[in-house]
Amino acid sequence: MSIKYIDTVELKGKRVFLRVDFNVPLDPEGNITDDTRIESVLPTIKYCLDQGAVLTIASHLGRPKGKVDKKLSLAPVARRLGELLEKEVGFLNDCLGPEVERTVSGLKPGEVALLENLRFHPGEEKNDPDFARSLAKVAELYVNDAFAVSHRAHASVAAIIRFIDECAAGLLMKEELDCFDQAMENPQRPMVTVIGGAKISGKLETLKNILKKVDKLIIGGGMAFTFLKAQDYQVGKSLVEEDLLKRASEIIGLSREKQIRLYLPVDCVIADRFSPDAESKVVPAQEIPEEWMGMDTGPATNLLFSEVMADARTIIWNGPMGVFEMEAFSKGTRSMASCLADSPAFTVVGGGDTIAAVRQEGKSAQISYISTGGGAFLELLEGKELPGIKALKEKTKGESF
Ligand code: AMP
């Protein structure tokens, strides 16, 4: 059973409550420093307005912990949204209550208002049904276009669905789920997954689920050293999770059993300390001196990984190949970004650091799909069903009986 999307719903004259992710980065003066998150839901907003819906938009911003924090007001987002839409966007000082209900009921088809930060109320993060019921009062149709928040069972994503008769997902959600499905569930093969980042602990479930799907698995970043040590390599002071050595061996064994080709770094850029101006050199993965630590994949590894991906028809990438925040240790990650950008495969990238690395390299436009959801993307990779998606599916199922 799939979910219903807004392009199959009658919107004309309908009061729509649209949940989006406007959790944009702000500078200390409260200016928006990157409006990608606003841009990414413009297609849904424009579609609703063109179809003659009456639109009320809701989002969270930052972590105000259930209290009003004026520094985390969505007022600057309302202004920016108005500029992007070239249209007046009304801003409401709260997200519920009689005044909000009165203002929204005065809106006409094609008009739009943005509610104040949902997380100014503790009920949002608690998935409180009373809070959700109050939010629902302004709407006849609920639309979730906040993929990046759909892994959280929060009131505006989960509980609210019980209190609005008709529910659907937006166009960004459709794109996210379609691309993920194309990459992970119905991939063109060979399918290669590249996993990097600091630790295995955060990605164990991801690795286990991926082993059910991939043809080739590339492991880089800090987590590679636990895999190397599990094979008795000396890794010096590199990041190692001692308690996961056995799990790493199991993953290596499982990949052999399933005839999945697993690739680990064959050389590394090592440093004498964890610092941007540390002394560094390239060594084979077998020759990391005791007092040194692995900070990045080496040139032989970068070449090897590019050869592994040469015949790929699908590539999914999450997690940097090294400590890419430090220029001296960013080559592996940058090389990976270029490999994906130059590949004719269907390429999907997710996760904050990985996306930042692709942007830094100026390669975003050459990636088939960049997911807007960090945690949500990882949970999909883990094979989990996201609470927001599950709630929409159940609603769609209920409607079809
Ligand atoms: P994650 O959030 O697990 O994707 O990890 C991202 C972080 O992993 C980045 O901040 C990188 O600096 C870090 N990282 C990547 N490679 C290494 C490494 N070899 N040693 C330590 N940290 C690393």
Coordinates of C-alpha atoms and ligand atoms in Angstrom, one line a residue:
M1 CA 0.0 0.0 0.0
S2 CA 1.5 3.3 -1.0
I3 CA 0.6 6.8 0.1
K4 CA -1.6 9.4 -1.6
Y5 CA 0.1 12.5 -3.1
I6 CA -1.4 15.9 -3.6
D7 CA -1.4 15.6 -7.4
T8 CA -4.2 13.1 -7.1
V9 CA -6.3 15.2 -4.7
E10 CA -8.9 18.0 -5.3
L11 CA -7.4 21.1 -3.8
K12 CA -9.7 23.9 -5.1
G13 CA -11.0 26.0 -2.3
K14 CA -9.7 23.5 0.3
R15 CA -8.1 24.6 3.6
V16 CA -4.7 22.9 3.6
F17 CA -2.4 22.4 6.5
L18 CA 1.1 21.9 4.9
R19 CA 3.9 20.6 7.2
V20 CA 7.3 21.5 5.8
D21 CA 10.9 21.6 7.0
F22 CA 11.9 25.3 7.2
N23 CA 14.6 24.5 9.8
V24 CA 17.0 26.9 8.0
P25 CA 20.4 27.9 9.2
L26 CA 20.5 31.4 10.7
D27 CA 23.4 33.8 11.4
P28 CA 23.7 35.5 14.9
E29 CA 21.7 38.4 13.5
G30 CA 18.9 36.1 12.5
N31 CA 19.5 36.2 8.7
I32 CA 18.9 33.0 6.7
T33 CA 22.3 31.8 5.5
D34 CA 21.0 29.0 3.2
D35 CA 17.5 28.8 1.8
T36 CA 17.7 25.4 0.1
R37 CA 15.1 24.0 2.5
I38 CA 12.6 26.7 1.5
E39 CA 13.4 26.3 -2.2
S40 CA 12.9 22.6 -2.1
V41 CA 9.2 22.9 -1.1
L42 CA 8.3 25.7 -3.5
P43 CA 6.9 23.2 -6.1
T44 CA 4.4 21.9 -3.5
I45 CA 3.5 25.4 -2.3
K46 CA 3.1 26.8 -5.8
Y47 CA 1.0 23.7 -6.9
C48 CA -1.4 24.1 -4.0
L49 CA -1.8 27.9 -4.6
D50 CA -2.2 27.4 -8.4
Q51 CA -4.9 24.8 -7.7
G52 CA -6.8 27.4 -5.5
A53 CA -6.1 25.9 -2.1
V54 CA -6.1 28.1 1.1
L55 CA -2.7 27.4 2.5
T56 CA -1.5 27.3 6.1
I57 CA 2.1 26.3 6.4
A58 CA 3.7 24.9 9.5
S59 CA 7.3 24.1 10.5
H60 CA 9.8 23.9 13.4
L61 CA 13.0 25.9 13.6
G62 CA 15.9 24.9 15.9
R63 CA 15.4 23.4 19.3
P64 CA 13.4 25.9 21.5
K65 CA 12.5 23.0 23.8
G66 CA 8.8 23.8 24.1
K67 CA 9.2 27.4 25.0
V68 CA 8.9 30.7 23.0
D69 CA 12.4 31.8 21.9
K70 CA 12.2 34.9 19.7
K71 CA 15.6 34.1 18.2
L72 CA 13.9 31.0 16.7
S73 CA 10.9 32.8 15.2
L74 CA 9.9 31.8 11.7
A75 CA 9.2 35.5 10.9
P76 CA 12.3 35.8 8.7
V77 CA 11.3 32.7 6.8
A78 CA 7.9 34.2 6.1
R79 CA 9.6 37.2 4.6
R80 CA 12.0 35.1 2.5
L81 CA 9.2 32.8 1.3
G82 CA 7.2 35.9 0.2
E83 CA 10.2 37.1 -1.8
L84 CA 10.6 33.6 -3.5
L85 CA 6.9 33.3 -4.2
E86 CA 6.6 37.0 -5.2
K87 CA 3.5 37.0 -3.1
E88 CA 2.4 38.2 0.3
V89 CA 2.9 35.6 3.0
G90 CA 0.9 36.3 6.2
F91 CA 2.8 35.5 9.4
L92 CA 0.9 34.3 12.5
N93 CA 2.4 34.8 16.0
D94 CA 1.4 31.3 17.1
C95 CA 0.6 28.0 15.5
L96 CA -2.7 27.4 17.2
G97 CA -5.5 29.1 19.1
P98 CA -8.6 31.3 18.4
E99 CA -6.7 34.1 16.7
V100 CA -4.9 31.7 14.3
E101 CA -8.2 30.0 13.5
R102 CA -9.9 33.4 12.9
T103 CA -7.1 34.6 10.6
V104 CA -6.9 31.4 8.7
S105 CA -10.7 31.3 8.2
G106 CA -10.4 34.8 6.6
L107 CA -7.9 33.6 4.0
K108 CA -9.1 33.2 0.4
P109 CA -8.2 30.6 -2.2
G110 CA -4.7 31.2 -3.4
E111 CA -3.6 33.0 -0.2
V112 CA -0.9 31.7 2.2
A113 CA 0.0 32.1 5.8
L114 CA 3.0 30.7 7.8
L115 CA 2.4 29.7 11.4
E116 CA 5.0 30.4 14.2
N117 CA 7.5 27.7 15.2
L118 CA 5.7 24.5 16.2
R119 CA 8.3 23.7 18.8
F120 CA 7.4 26.7 20.9
H121 CA 4.8 24.3 22.3
P122 CA 6.0 21.1 24.2
G123 CA 3.1 19.2 22.6
E124 CA 4.8 19.1 19.2
E125 CA 7.8 16.9 20.2
K126 CA 5.7 14.9 22.6
N127 CA 3.3 13.9 19.8
D128 CA 0.5 15.1 22.1
P129 CA -2.9 14.3 20.6
D130 CA -4.5 17.4 22.2
F131 CA -1.9 19.7 20.6
A132 CA -2.4 17.9 17.3
R133 CA -6.2 18.2 17.5
S134 CA -5.8 22.0 18.0
L135 CA -3.4 22.3 15.0
A136 CA -5.9 20.3 12.9
K137 CA -8.7 22.8 13.5
V138 CA -7.6 25.1 10.6
A139 CA -7.6 22.4 8.0
E140 CA -9.7 20.1 5.8
L141 CA -6.7 18.5 4.1
Y142 CA -3.3 17.7 5.7
V143 CA -0.2 17.6 3.5
N144 CA 3.2 16.3 4.7
D145 CA 6.1 17.6 2.6
A146 CA 8.6 17.5 5.5
F147 CA 10.6 14.3 4.5
A148 CA 13.5 15.4 6.8
V149 CA 11.2 15.3 9.8
S150 CA 9.2 12.2 9.0
H151 CA 11.5 10.0 11.1
R152 CA 10.2 11.8 14.2
A153 CA 6.8 10.9 15.7
H154 CA 6.0 14.5 16.4
A155 CA 2.4 15.9 16.6
S156 CA 2.5 17.8 13.3
V157 CA 3.9 14.7 11.5
A158 CA 2.1 11.8 13.2
A159 CA -0.7 12.5 15.7
I160 CA -2.3 15.2 13.5
I161 CA -3.3 12.6 10.9
R162 CA -6.0 11.2 13.2
F163 CA -7.8 14.6 13.3
I164 CA -8.0 15.5 9.6
D165 CA -10.2 13.5 7.3
E166 CA -8.1 13.7 4.3
C167 CA -4.3 13.4 4.2
A168 CA -1.6 13.3 1.5
A169 CA 2.1 13.8 0.9
G170 CA 3.7 16.6 -1.1
L171 CA 5.8 16.7 -4.2
L172 CA 9.2 16.8 -2.3
M173 CA 8.2 13.7 -0.3
K174 CA 7.2 12.1 -3.6
E175 CA 10.6 12.9 -5.1
E176 CA 12.5 11.7 -2.0
L177 CA 10.6 8.4 -1.8
D178 CA 10.7 7.7 -5.5
C179 CA 14.4 8.3 -5.8
F180 CA 15.1 6.2 -2.7
D181 CA 13.0 3.4 -4.2
Q182 CA 14.8 3.6 -7.5
A183 CA 18.2 3.5 -5.8
M184 CA 17.6 1.0 -3.0
E185 CA 14.5 -1.1 -3.8
N186 CA 14.6 -1.4 -7.6
P187 CA 18.2 -0.5 -8.5
Q188 CA 19.8 -0.9 -11.9
R189 CA 22.8 -3.1 -11.3
P190 CA 25.6 -3.2 -10.4
M191 CA 24.6 -1.2 -7.4
V192 CA 27.4 0.2 -5.2
T193 CA 26.9 1.7 -1.8
V194 CA 29.6 3.9 -0.3
I195 CA 29.6 4.3 3.5
G196 CA 31.9 6.5 5.4
G197 CA 31.9 8.8 8.5
A198 CA 33.3 8.6 11.9
K199 CA 31.9 5.4 13.5
I200 CA 30.4 2.1 12.8
S201 CA 28.2 2.3 15.9
G202 CA 25.8 4.8 14.2
K203 CA 25.6 2.8 11.0
L204 CA 25.5 -0.8 12.0
E205 CA 21.8 -1.2 11.1
T206 CA 22.5 0.6 7.8
L207 CA 25.4 -1.8 7.0
K208 CA 23.2 -4.8 7.8
N209 CA 20.3 -3.7 5.7
I210 CA 22.6 -2.6 2.8
L211 CA 24.1 -6.1 2.7
K212 CA 20.7 -7.4 1.6
K213 CA 20.7 -5.1 -1.4
V214 CA 24.1 -4.2 -2.8
D215 CA 26.5 -5.8 -5.3
K216 CA 29.5 -3.9 -4.0
L217 CA 30.1 -2.1 -0.7
I218 CA 32.8 0.5 -0.2
I219 CA 33.8 1.5 3.3
G220 CA 35.9 4.5 4.0
G221 CA 36.2 7.2 6.7
G222 CA 37.0 6.6 10.4
M223 CA 34.9 3.4 10.5
A224 CA 37.2 1.7 8.0
F225 CA 39.9 1.4 10.8
T226 CA 37.7 -0.9 12.9
F227 CA 37.3 -3.1 9.8
L228 CA 41.0 -3.1 9.2
K229 CA 41.8 -3.8 12.8
A230 CA 39.3 -6.7 12.8
Q231 CA 41.6 -8.2 10.2
D232 CA 44.6 -7.8 12.4
Y233 CA 46.1 -4.7 10.8
Q234 CA 48.0 -2.4 13.1
V235 CA 46.1 0.9 12.8
G236 CA 48.1 3.0 15.3
K237 CA 46.0 5.7 17.0
S238 CA 43.3 5.7 14.3
L239 CA 39.7 5.8 15.4
V240 CA 38.7 2.3 16.4
E241 CA 35.6 1.0 18.2
E242 CA 37.1 -2.0 20.1
D243 CA 33.7 -3.2 21.2
L244 CA 32.7 -3.6 17.6
L245 CA 35.6 -5.5 16.2
K246 CA 33.6 -8.7 16.3
R247 CA 30.6 -7.1 14.5
A248 CA 33.0 -5.8 11.9
S249 CA 34.4 -9.3 11.3
E250 CA 30.8 -10.6 11.1
I251 CA 30.0 -8.0 8.4
I252 CA 33.1 -9.0 6.5
G253 CA 32.1 -12.7 6.8
L254 CA 28.5 -12.0 5.8
S255 CA 29.6 -10.1 2.7
R256 CA 31.7 -13.1 1.6
E257 CA 28.8 -15.4 2.2
K258 CA 26.5 -13.3 0.1
Q259 CA 29.2 -12.8 -2.6
I260 CA 29.1 -9.0 -2.1
R261 CA 32.4 -7.4 -3.0
L262 CA 33.6 -5.4 0.0
Y263 CA 36.3 -2.7 -0.5
L264 CA 38.3 -1.1 2.3
P265 CA 41.1 1.5 2.0
V266 CA 44.4 0.1 0.8
D267 CA 46.4 3.2 1.7
C268 CA 45.8 6.1 4.0
V269 CA 46.8 9.7 4.7
I270 CA 48.0 9.5 8.3
A271 CA 48.8 12.3 10.7
D272 CA 50.9 12.6 13.9
R273 CA 47.9 14.3 15.7
F274 CA 44.3 15.3 15.0
S275 CA 44.9 18.8 13.8
P276 CA 44.7 20.7 10.4
D277 CA 48.4 21.5 10.6
A278 CA 49.6 18.0 11.7
E279 CA 52.5 16.4 10.0
S280 CA 51.1 14.0 7.4
K281 CA 52.1 11.3 5.0
V282 CA 50.7 8.5 2.8
V283 CA 51.3 4.9 3.9
P284 CA 49.9 1.5 2.9
A285 CA 47.0 0.4 5.2
Q286 CA 49.3 -2.3 6.6
E287 CA 51.9 0.2 7.7
I288 CA 50.4 2.7 10.0
P289 CA 53.0 3.5 12.7
E290 CA 52.0 3.1 16.3
E291 CA 51.8 6.8 17.2
W292 CA 50.0 8.0 14.0
M293 CA 46.4 8.0 13.0
G294 CA 44.5 7.5 9.7
M295 CA 42.7 10.7 8.6
D296 CA 41.8 10.1 5.0
T297 CA 41.9 7.6 2.2
G298 CA 45.2 7.6 0.2
P299 CA 45.6 8.1 -3.6
A300 CA 45.8 4.4 -4.4
T301 CA 42.5 3.9 -2.5
N302 CA 40.8 6.8 -4.3
L303 CA 41.9 5.3 -7.6
L304 CA 40.7 1.8 -6.5
F305 CA 37.3 3.2 -5.4
S306 CA 36.8 5.0 -8.7
E307 CA 37.6 1.7 -10.6
V308 CA 35.0 -0.1 -8.4
M309 CA 32.4 2.4 -9.4
A310 CA 33.3 2.5 -13.1
D311 CA 30.6 0.0 -14.1
A312 CA 28.0 1.0 -11.5
R313 CA 24.5 1.8 -12.6
T314 CA 23.4 2.9 -9.2
I315 CA 25.5 4.5 -6.4
I316 CA 24.3 5.6 -3.0
W317 CA 26.7 7.5 -0.8
N318 CA 26.6 8.5 2.9
G319 CA 29.5 9.6 5.1
P320 CA 32.8 11.3 4.3
M321 CA 35.9 9.3 3.4
G322 CA 38.1 11.3 5.8
V323 CA 38.3 14.3 8.1
F324 CA 37.2 16.4 5.2
E325 CA 36.7 19.5 7.4
M326 CA 40.5 19.8 7.4
E327 CA 41.9 20.7 4.0
A328 CA 44.9 18.3 4.3
F329 CA 42.5 15.4 4.8
S330 CA 39.7 16.2 2.4
K331 CA 41.1 14.6 -0.8
G332 CA 39.4 11.2 -0.4
T333 CA 36.0 12.8 0.1
R334 CA 36.5 15.3 -2.7
S335 CA 37.6 12.5 -5.0
M336 CA 34.5 10.5 -4.1
A337 CA 32.3 13.6 -4.9
S338 CA 33.9 13.8 -8.3
C339 CA 33.5 10.1 -9.0
L340 CA 29.8 10.3 -8.4
A341 CA 29.4 13.5 -10.3
D342 CA 31.2 12.0 -13.3
S343 CA 29.4 8.7 -13.2
P344 CA 26.6 7.9 -15.6
A345 CA 25.0 5.9 -12.8
F346 CA 21.9 7.0 -10.9
T347 CA 23.6 8.7 -8.0
V348 CA 22.0 9.4 -4.6
V349 CA 23.7 11.3 -1.8
G350 CA 22.4 11.8 1.7
G351 CA 23.6 13.1 5.1
G352 CA 24.6 16.6 6.2
D353 CA 28.4 16.1 5.9
T354 CA 28.3 14.3 2.6
I355 CA 26.1 16.9 1.0
A356 CA 28.3 19.7 2.4
A357 CA 31.3 17.9 0.8
V358 CA 29.5 17.6 -2.6
R359 CA 28.6 21.3 -2.4
Q360 CA 32.1 22.3 -1.5
E361 CA 33.3 20.5 -4.6
G362 CA 30.7 22.4 -6.7
K363 CA 29.3 19.0 -7.8
S364 CA 25.7 19.2 -6.6
A365 CA 24.2 19.7 -10.1
Q366 CA 25.8 16.5 -11.4
I367 CA 24.3 14.2 -8.7
S368 CA 21.0 12.6 -9.7
Y369 CA 19.4 13.2 -6.3
I370 CA 20.5 14.9 -3.1
S371 CA 18.3 13.9 -0.2
T372 CA 17.0 16.7 2.0
G373 CA 16.7 14.3 5.0
G374 CA 19.8 13.6 7.1
G375 CA 18.4 11.3 9.9
A376 CA 15.4 10.4 7.8
F377 CA 17.6 9.3 4.9
L378 CA 19.8 7.2 7.2
E379 CA 16.7 5.5 8.7
L380 CA 15.5 4.6 5.2
L381 CA 18.9 3.1 4.6
E382 CA 18.5 1.1 7.8
G383 CA 15.3 -0.3 6.3
K384 CA 13.1 1.4 8.9
E385 CA 9.6 2.7 8.2
L386 CA 9.4 6.4 9.1
P387 CA 6.6 7.3 11.5
G388 CA 5.3 10.1 9.3
I389 CA 5.2 7.9 6.3
K390 CA 3.6 5.0 8.2
A391 CA 0.8 7.3 9.5
L392 CA 0.1 8.5 5.9
K393 CA 0.1 4.9 4.7
E394 CA -2.4 3.8 7.3
K395 CA -4.6 6.7 6.5
T396 CA -4.6 5.9 2.8
K397 CA -5.4 2.3 3.6
G398 CA -8.3 3.4 5.9
E399 CA -9.7 5.6 3.2
S400 CA -9.7 2.9 0.6
F401 CA -11.9 0.6 2.6
Ligands
AMP1 P1 29.2 10.7 10.5 O1 28.4 11.7 11.2 O2 29.3 9.4 11.2 O3 28.9 10.6 9.0 O4 30.7 11.2 10.6 C1 31.2 12.4 9.9 C2 32.5 12.7 10.5 O5 33.4 11.7 10.4 C3 33.1 13.9 9.9 O6 33.1 15.0 10.9 C4 34.6 13.5 9.7 O7 35.5 14.4 10.1 C5 34.7 12.2 10.5 N1 35.7 11.3 10.0 C6 35.8 10.8 8.7 N2 37.0 10.1 8.6 C7 37.6 10.1 9.8 C8 38.8 9.5 10.4 N3 39.6 8.8 9.6 N4 39.1 9.8 11.7 C9 38.3 10.5 12.4 N5 37.1 11.1 12.0 C10 36.8 10.9 10.7

